[in-house]
Amino acid sequence: MGSARFDVTGIGNAIVDILAQTDEAFIERHGLVKGAMKLIDRDQADRLSGELTNALMASGGSAANTIAGTQALGARSAYVGKIADDHFGHAFRHDLAKAGIHFETVPLEGKAPTARCIVLVTPDAQRTLNTYLGACSELTPLDVDKEVISASRITYLEGYLWDRPHAKEAFLYAADIAHQAGQKVALSLSDAFCVDRHRREFRELVKDHVDILFANETEILSLHQCADFETAARETRGMCEVAALTRSEKGAVLLRGSETFLVPAERVERVVDTT
């Protein structure tokens, strides 16, 4: 790989999470699919938020959470994501700065507010995501800093970006910059419902633009439209350099060329929250 100022740069939906413990009845009453991510509008976000008690606020978004993790593990990390010039946006920027993450995406002014994800955690530890994208929808190739991407060993992209045309363009633009600079591109499939929406495009994307793939068992089964993990893993092998497939309590499977690496899961007494 080329020379690098950053180990990883993430590009994704910059979202502030609102997390709350709730019961099964709340999920059913609002017609939600437990464990999935649903896109909602601003009115729905306000309505759901208004019914929650004792909610916690934390900066989030799939790729941003990953970048916070890489930074905590000692990597030099950067992030690209669209926020608004508002309360939630300022909180998001403050949290990334506090973590030492390079984040200089210009905020959106006078349009949609910063994105929110209402995370509902049921007693079985499952999380159900309800996302109002807001300013995230305005991410375009103009927000992609060519110098930062060129100077990153890995550019990490979240599959959720594929839901918006301009963000999709930013996605492909960043991948091209990375490869032209001799760097790597990683992709997380994000959500099985996201894969369902974009299956054909995701397959092409992985084959043509991605070096490192992350997916959980449900997502990789959806990608290949098959019923068993072994078949899905076999179909995935060779699509890209490395594939990391997570299987909850069964651990993870890493595929590289003809090699297979098994990583067991850490056993815990009680799972509280899978967010």
mmCIF file of C-alpha atoms in Angstrom:
data_model
loop_
_atom_site.group_PDB
_atom_site.id
_atom_site.type_symbol
_atom_site.label_atom_id
_atom_site.label_comp_id
_atom_site.label_asym_id
_atom_site.label_seq_id
_atom_site.Cartn_x
_atom_site.Cartn_y
_atom_site.Cartn_z
ATOM 1 C CA MET A 1 0.000 0.000 0.000
ATOM 2 C CA GLY A 2 1.001 3.626 -0.502
ATOM 3 C CA SER A 3 2.319 5.938 2.203
ATOM 4 C CA ALA A 4 -0.271 6.771 4.833
ATOM 5 C CA ARG A 5 -1.080 9.524 7.299
ATOM 6 C CA PHE A 6 -4.108 7.583 8.558
ATOM 7 C CA ASP A 7 -4.622 3.872 9.172
ATOM 8 C CA VAL A 8 -8.368 4.020 8.532
ATOM 9 C CA THR A 9 -10.814 6.617 7.242
ATOM 10 C CA GLY A 10 -14.504 5.870 7.564
ATOM 11 C CA ILE A 11 -17.209 7.318 5.333
ATOM 12 C CA GLY A 12 -20.760 6.972 6.541
ATOM 13 C CA ASN A 13 -23.961 8.409 7.878
ATOM 14 C CA ALA A 14 -23.115 10.790 10.754
ATOM 15 C CA ILE A 15 -25.867 10.024 13.242
ATOM 16 C CA VAL A 16 -26.619 10.824 16.858
ATOM 17 C CA ASP A 17 -28.092 7.776 18.594
ATOM 18 C CA ILE A 18 -30.962 8.052 21.045
ATOM 19 C CA LEU A 19 -30.969 4.800 23.005
ATOM 20 C CA ALA A 20 -33.836 3.582 25.171
ATOM 21 C CA GLN A 21 -34.900 0.369 26.898
ATOM 22 C CA THR A 22 -38.395 -0.659 25.809
ATOM 23 C CA ASP A 23 -40.686 -3.688 25.680
ATOM 24 C CA GLU A 24 -42.014 -5.962 22.933
ATOM 25 C CA ALA A 25 -45.392 -4.214 23.027
ATOM 26 C CA PHE A 26 -43.790 -0.879 22.023
ATOM 27 C CA ILE A 27 -42.155 -2.542 19.000
ATOM 28 C CA GLU A 28 -45.435 -4.172 17.950
ATOM 29 C CA ARG A 29 -47.510 -1.043 18.530
ATOM 30 C CA HIS A 30 -45.352 0.917 16.101
ATOM 31 C CA GLY A 31 -45.256 -1.886 13.499
ATOM 32 C CA LEU A 32 -41.474 -2.288 13.670
ATOM 33 C CA VAL A 33 -39.402 -5.317 12.639
ATOM 34 C CA LYS A 34 -37.333 -6.259 15.670
ATOM 35 C CA GLY A 35 -33.601 -6.340 15.004
ATOM 36 C CA ALA A 36 -33.789 -4.439 11.711
ATOM 37 C CA MET A 37 -33.077 -0.868 10.623
ATOM 38 C CA LYS A 38 -35.956 1.200 9.264
ATOM 39 C CA LEU A 39 -35.689 4.608 7.619
ATOM 40 C CA ILE A 40 -38.181 7.096 9.061
ATOM 41 C CA ASP A 41 -39.078 10.740 8.367
ATOM 42 C CA ARG A 42 -38.690 13.681 10.716
ATOM 43 C CA ASP A 43 -42.276 13.503 12.014
ATOM 44 C CA GLN A 44 -41.889 9.815 12.854
ATOM 45 C CA ALA A 45 -38.595 10.535 14.602
ATOM 46 C CA ASP A 46 -40.197 13.254 16.706
ATOM 47 C CA ARG A 47 -43.158 11.025 17.536
ATOM 48 C CA LEU A 48 -41.024 8.042 18.606
ATOM 49 C CA SER A 49 -38.649 10.255 20.596
ATOM 50 C CA GLY A 50 -41.586 11.848 22.386
ATOM 51 C CA GLU A 51 -42.760 8.476 23.710
ATOM 52 C CA LEU A 52 -39.402 7.483 25.224
ATOM 53 C CA THR A 53 -38.352 7.915 28.819
ATOM 54 C CA ASN A 54 -34.837 7.768 30.267
ATOM 55 C CA ALA A 55 -33.247 7.834 26.797
ATOM 56 C CA LEU A 56 -29.479 8.277 26.424
ATOM 57 C CA MET A 57 -27.779 10.268 23.650
ATOM 58 C CA ALA A 58 -24.521 9.203 22.002
ATOM 59 C CA SER A 59 -22.819 9.997 18.699
ATOM 60 C CA GLY A 60 -23.040 7.056 16.347
ATOM 61 C CA GLY A 61 -23.642 5.770 12.866
ATOM 62 C CA SER A 62 -22.219 2.464 11.635
ATOM 63 C CA ALA A 63 -18.911 3.692 10.191
ATOM 64 C CA ALA A 64 -18.413 6.337 12.893
ATOM 65 C CA ASN A 65 -18.745 3.666 15.587
ATOM 66 C CA THR A 66 -16.171 1.538 13.787
ATOM 67 C CA ILE A 67 -13.787 4.484 13.498
ATOM 68 C CA ALA A 68 -14.207 5.226 17.210
ATOM 69 C CA GLY A 69 -13.218 1.595 17.778
ATOM 70 C CA THR A 70 -10.141 1.713 15.550
ATOM 71 C CA GLN A 71 -9.035 4.951 17.222
ATOM 72 C CA ALA A 72 -9.486 3.411 20.683
ATOM 73 C CA LEU A 73 -7.322 0.471 19.591
ATOM 74 C CA GLY A 74 -4.472 2.825 18.655
ATOM 75 C CA ALA A 75 -5.054 3.428 14.947
ATOM 76 C CA ARG A 76 -4.778 6.873 13.373
ATOM 77 C CA SER A 77 -8.331 7.422 12.210
ATOM 78 C CA ALA A 78 -10.358 9.936 10.196
ATOM 79 C CA TYR A 79 -14.022 10.267 9.340
ATOM 80 C CA VAL A 80 -16.198 11.762 6.598
ATOM 81 C CA GLY A 81 -19.909 12.288 7.236
ATOM 82 C CA LYS A 82 -22.487 15.079 6.861
ATOM 83 C CA ILE A 83 -23.881 16.813 9.936
ATOM 84 C CA ALA A 84 -25.893 20.028 10.252
ATOM 85 C CA ASP A 85 -24.860 23.194 12.049
ATOM 86 C CA ASP A 86 -27.147 22.416 15.000
ATOM 87 C CA HIS A 87 -27.140 21.016 18.547
ATOM 88 C CA PHE A 88 -26.822 17.365 17.529
ATOM 89 C CA GLY A 89 -24.187 18.236 14.916
ATOM 90 C CA HIS A 90 -22.086 20.117 17.459
ATOM 91 C CA ALA A 91 -22.353 17.167 19.859
ATOM 92 C CA PHE A 92 -21.238 14.769 17.124
ATOM 93 C CA ARG A 93 -18.215 16.903 16.193
ATOM 94 C CA HIS A 94 -17.275 17.313 19.868
ATOM 95 C CA ASP A 95 -17.362 13.538 20.453
ATOM 96 C CA LEU A 96 -15.100 12.776 17.480
ATOM 97 C CA ALA A 97 -12.658 15.519 18.453
ATOM 98 C CA LYS A 98 -12.563 14.218 22.029
ATOM 99 C CA ALA A 99 -11.663 10.765 20.688
ATOM 100 C CA GLY A 100 -8.841 12.247 18.590
ATOM 101 C CA ILE A 101 -10.479 11.457 15.236
ATOM 102 C CA HIS A 102 -9.758 13.729 12.263
ATOM 103 C CA PHE A 103 -13.140 15.096 11.120
ATOM 104 C CA GLU A 104 -13.410 18.159 8.909
ATOM 105 C CA THR A 105 -16.549 17.611 6.787
ATOM 106 C CA VAL A 106 -18.203 20.996 6.250
ATOM 107 C CA PRO A 107 -21.593 21.093 8.054
ATOM 108 C CA LEU A 108 -24.892 21.600 6.240
ATOM 109 C CA GLU A 109 -26.567 24.950 6.843
ATOM 110 C CA GLY A 110 -30.215 25.952 6.504
ATOM 111 C CA LYS A 111 -31.511 22.558 5.381
ATOM 112 C CA ALA A 112 -32.166 19.242 7.121
ATOM 113 C CA PRO A 113 -31.022 18.753 10.745
ATOM 114 C CA THR A 114 -28.381 16.272 11.888
ATOM 115 C CA ALA A 115 -29.487 12.642 11.575
ATOM 116 C CA ARG A 116 -30.915 10.712 14.500
ATOM 117 C CA CYS A 117 -31.201 6.988 15.106
ATOM 118 C CA ILE A 118 -33.699 5.903 17.730
ATOM 119 C CA VAL A 119 -32.354 2.640 19.144
ATOM 120 C CA LEU A 120 -34.961 0.537 20.948
ATOM 121 C CA VAL A 121 -33.473 -2.193 23.135
ATOM 122 C CA THR A 122 -35.841 -4.980 24.239
ATOM 123 C CA PRO A 123 -35.338 -7.274 27.274
ATOM 124 C CA ASP A 124 -33.839 -10.005 25.039
ATOM 125 C CA ALA A 125 -30.946 -7.557 24.265
ATOM 126 C CA GLN A 126 -32.003 -7.155 20.618
ATOM 127 C CA ARG A 127 -31.818 -3.661 19.142
ATOM 128 C CA THR A 128 -34.256 -2.168 16.634
ATOM 129 C CA LEU A 129 -33.029 0.873 14.703
ATOM 130 C CA ASN A 130 -35.217 3.713 13.433
ATOM 131 C CA THR A 131 -33.171 6.174 11.427
ATOM 132 C CA TYR A 132 -34.009 9.681 10.276
ATOM 133 C CA LEU A 133 -31.177 10.492 7.851
ATOM 134 C CA GLY A 134 -31.607 14.270 7.805
ATOM 135 C CA ALA A 135 -28.333 15.950 6.819
ATOM 136 C CA CYS A 136 -26.789 12.543 5.975
ATOM 137 C CA SER A 137 -28.772 12.561 2.743
ATOM 138 C CA GLU A 138 -26.785 15.587 1.585
ATOM 139 C CA LEU A 139 -23.386 13.825 1.542
ATOM 140 C CA THR A 140 -21.876 14.204 -1.958
ATOM 141 C CA PRO A 141 -18.511 13.611 -3.651
ATOM 142 C CA LEU A 142 -17.652 17.231 -2.784
ATOM 143 C CA ASP A 143 -17.468 16.145 0.873
ATOM 144 C CA VAL A 144 -14.817 13.528 0.132
ATOM 145 C CA ASP A 145 -11.371 14.952 0.919
ATOM 146 C CA LYS A 146 -9.082 13.494 -1.740
ATOM 147 C CA GLU A 147 -5.957 14.135 0.340
ATOM 148 C CA VAL A 148 -7.353 12.313 3.368
ATOM 149 C CA ILE A 149 -8.505 9.281 1.335
ATOM 150 C CA SER A 150 -5.209 9.089 -0.560
ATOM 151 C CA ALA A 151 -3.341 9.156 2.754
ATOM 152 C CA SER A 152 -5.406 6.391 4.398
ATOM 153 C CA ARG A 153 -4.261 2.759 4.364
ATOM 154 C CA ILE A 154 -7.895 1.679 4.393
ATOM 155 C CA THR A 155 -11.039 3.583 3.441
ATOM 156 C CA TYR A 156 -13.950 1.969 5.241
ATOM 157 C CA LEU A 157 -17.456 2.377 3.783
ATOM 158 C CA GLU A 158 -20.845 1.444 5.220
ATOM 159 C CA GLY A 159 -23.507 -0.230 3.085
ATOM 160 C CA TYR A 160 -26.178 2.112 4.417
ATOM 161 C CA LEU A 161 -24.692 4.843 2.189
ATOM 162 C CA TRP A 162 -26.048 3.016 -0.844
ATOM 163 C CA ASP A 163 -29.581 4.174 0.013
ATOM 164 C CA ARG A 164 -28.931 7.714 -1.289
ATOM 165 C CA PRO A 165 -27.801 8.547 -4.894
ATOM 166 C CA HIS A 166 -25.352 11.346 -4.001
ATOM 167 C CA ALA A 167 -23.873 9.303 -1.166
ATOM 168 C CA LYS A 168 -23.480 6.397 -3.589
ATOM 169 C CA GLU A 169 -21.493 8.680 -5.892
ATOM 170 C CA ALA A 170 -19.316 9.756 -2.947
ATOM 171 C CA PHE A 171 -18.798 6.091 -2.098
ATOM 172 C CA LEU A 172 -17.508 5.170 -5.578
ATOM 173 C CA TYR A 173 -15.451 8.365 -5.841
ATOM 174 C CA ALA A 174 -13.677 7.566 -2.565
ATOM 175 C CA ALA A 175 -13.024 3.970 -3.643
ATOM 176 C CA ASP A 176 -11.443 5.161 -6.899
ATOM 177 C CA ILE A 177 -9.234 7.683 -5.066
ATOM 178 C CA ALA A 178 -8.082 5.017 -2.612
ATOM 179 C CA HIS A 179 -7.141 2.530 -5.292
ATOM 180 C CA GLN A 180 -5.395 5.151 -7.427
ATOM 181 C CA ALA A 181 -3.254 5.923 -4.361
ATOM 182 C CA GLY A 182 -2.424 2.255 -3.846
ATOM 183 C CA GLN A 183 -4.590 1.931 -0.735
ATOM 184 C CA LYS A 184 -7.341 -0.515 0.278
ATOM 185 C CA VAL A 185 -11.136 -0.251 0.383
ATOM 186 C CA ALA A 186 -13.271 -1.983 3.015
ATOM 187 C CA LEU A 187 -17.060 -2.365 3.041
ATOM 188 C CA SER A 188 -19.566 -3.353 5.705
ATOM 189 C CA LEU A 189 -22.851 -4.713 4.337
ATOM 190 C CA SER A 190 -24.537 -3.010 7.326
ATOM 191 C CA ASP A 191 -27.944 -4.703 7.410
ATOM 192 C CA ALA A 192 -29.714 -7.642 5.745
ATOM 193 C CA PHE A 193 -32.594 -5.390 4.671
ATOM 194 C CA CYS A 194 -30.031 -3.042 3.086
ATOM 195 C CA VAL A 195 -28.620 -6.032 1.173
ATOM 196 C CA ASP A 196 -32.145 -7.006 0.090
ATOM 197 C CA ARG A 197 -32.623 -3.542 -1.407
ATOM 198 C CA HIS A 198 -29.312 -3.503 -3.319
ATOM 199 C CA ARG A 199 -28.263 -7.143 -3.764
ATOM 200 C CA ARG A 200 -27.165 -7.065 -7.408
ATOM 201 C CA GLU A 201 -25.301 -3.774 -7.006
ATOM 202 C CA PHE A 202 -23.613 -4.982 -3.807
ATOM 203 C CA ARG A 203 -22.329 -8.111 -5.531
ATOM 204 C CA GLU A 204 -20.817 -6.009 -8.298
ATOM 205 C CA LEU A 205 -19.471 -3.529 -5.776
ATOM 206 C CA VAL A 206 -17.647 -6.208 -3.776
ATOM 207 C CA LYS A 207 -16.129 -7.780 -6.882
ATOM 208 C CA ASP A 208 -15.081 -4.531 -8.562
ATOM 209 C CA HIS A 209 -14.291 -2.043 -5.782
ATOM 210 C CA VAL A 210 -13.782 -3.781 -2.421
ATOM 211 C CA ASP A 211 -10.669 -5.398 -0.950
ATOM 212 C CA ILE A 212 -11.987 -6.201 2.545
ATOM 213 C CA LEU A 213 -15.591 -7.233 3.233
ATOM 214 C CA PHE A 214 -17.369 -7.271 6.604
ATOM 215 C CA ALA A 215 -20.749 -8.974 7.002
ATOM 216 C CA ASN A 216 -22.725 -10.834 9.612
ATOM 217 C CA GLU A 217 -24.314 -14.215 8.913
ATOM 218 C CA THR A 218 -27.741 -12.829 8.000
ATOM 219 C CA GLU A 219 -26.247 -10.279 5.607
ATOM 220 C CA ILE A 220 -24.030 -12.756 3.763
ATOM 221 C CA LEU A 221 -26.939 -15.219 3.401
ATOM 222 C CA SER A 222 -28.982 -12.393 1.900
ATOM 223 C CA LEU A 223 -26.184 -11.394 -0.471
ATOM 224 C CA HIS A 224 -26.023 -14.880 -1.967
ATOM 225 C CA GLN A 225 -29.700 -15.772 -1.432
ATOM 226 C CA CYS A 226 -28.884 -19.069 0.206
ATOM 227 C CA ALA A 227 -30.031 -20.814 3.381
ATOM 228 C CA ASP A 228 -26.799 -22.115 4.928
ATOM 229 C CA PHE A 229 -23.641 -20.337 6.022
ATOM 230 C CA GLU A 230 -21.167 -22.799 4.470
ATOM 231 C CA THR A 231 -22.610 -22.177 0.998
ATOM 232 C CA ALA A 232 -22.545 -18.408 1.527
ATOM 233 C CA ALA A 233 -18.921 -18.543 2.706
ATOM 234 C CA ARG A 234 -17.953 -20.605 -0.337
ATOM 235 C CA GLU A 235 -19.663 -18.091 -2.638
ATOM 236 C CA THR A 236 -17.892 -15.206 -0.878
ATOM 237 C CA ARG A 237 -14.396 -16.671 -1.124
ATOM 238 C CA GLY A 238 -12.530 -15.017 -3.985
ATOM 239 C CA MET A 239 -14.903 -12.058 -4.351
ATOM 240 C CA CYS A 240 -12.313 -9.871 -2.582
ATOM 241 C CA GLU A 241 -8.973 -10.216 -0.761
ATOM 242 C CA VAL A 242 -10.367 -10.714 2.728
ATOM 243 C CA ALA A 243 -13.870 -11.395 4.064
ATOM 244 C CA ALA A 244 -14.671 -11.217 7.781
ATOM 245 C CA LEU A 245 -18.003 -12.900 8.531
ATOM 246 C CA THR A 246 -19.426 -12.638 12.046
ATOM 247 C CA ARG A 247 -21.825 -15.218 13.513
ATOM 248 C CA SER A 248 -22.858 -13.885 16.940
ATOM 249 C CA GLU A 249 -22.196 -16.527 19.611
ATOM 250 C CA LYS A 250 -20.579 -18.791 16.988
ATOM 251 C CA GLY A 251 -17.706 -16.340 16.589
ATOM 252 C CA ALA A 252 -16.311 -15.164 13.257
ATOM 253 C CA VAL A 253 -14.899 -16.682 10.083
ATOM 254 C CA LEU A 254 -12.138 -14.933 8.120
ATOM 255 C CA LEU A 255 -11.547 -15.899 4.504
ATOM 256 C CA ARG A 256 -8.376 -15.015 2.605
ATOM 257 C CA GLY A 257 -7.621 -16.766 -0.647
ATOM 258 C CA SER A 258 -7.838 -20.498 0.118
ATOM 259 C CA GLU A 259 -7.257 -19.902 3.853
ATOM 260 C CA THR A 260 -9.903 -19.961 6.572
ATOM 261 C CA PHE A 261 -9.434 -18.552 10.085
ATOM 262 C CA LEU A 262 -11.933 -19.245 12.871
ATOM 263 C CA VAL A 263 -12.279 -16.769 15.753
ATOM 264 C CA PRO A 264 -14.363 -17.954 18.714
ATOM 265 C CA ALA A 265 -16.703 -15.588 20.505
ATOM 266 C CA GLU A 266 -16.000 -14.511 24.077
ATOM 267 C CA ARG A 267 -18.553 -16.135 26.376
ATOM 268 C CA VAL A 268 -20.509 -13.830 28.673
ATOM 269 C CA GLU A 269 -22.986 -14.535 31.463
ATOM 270 C CA ARG A 270 -25.800 -12.393 30.062
ATOM 271 C CA VAL A 271 -26.144 -10.347 26.855
ATOM 272 C CA VAL A 272 -27.608 -6.943 27.729
ATOM 273 C CA ASP A 273 -27.546 -4.924 24.504
ATOM 274 C CA THR A 274 -26.459 -5.976 21.004
ATOM 275 C CA THR A 275 -26.368 -2.405 19.655
#
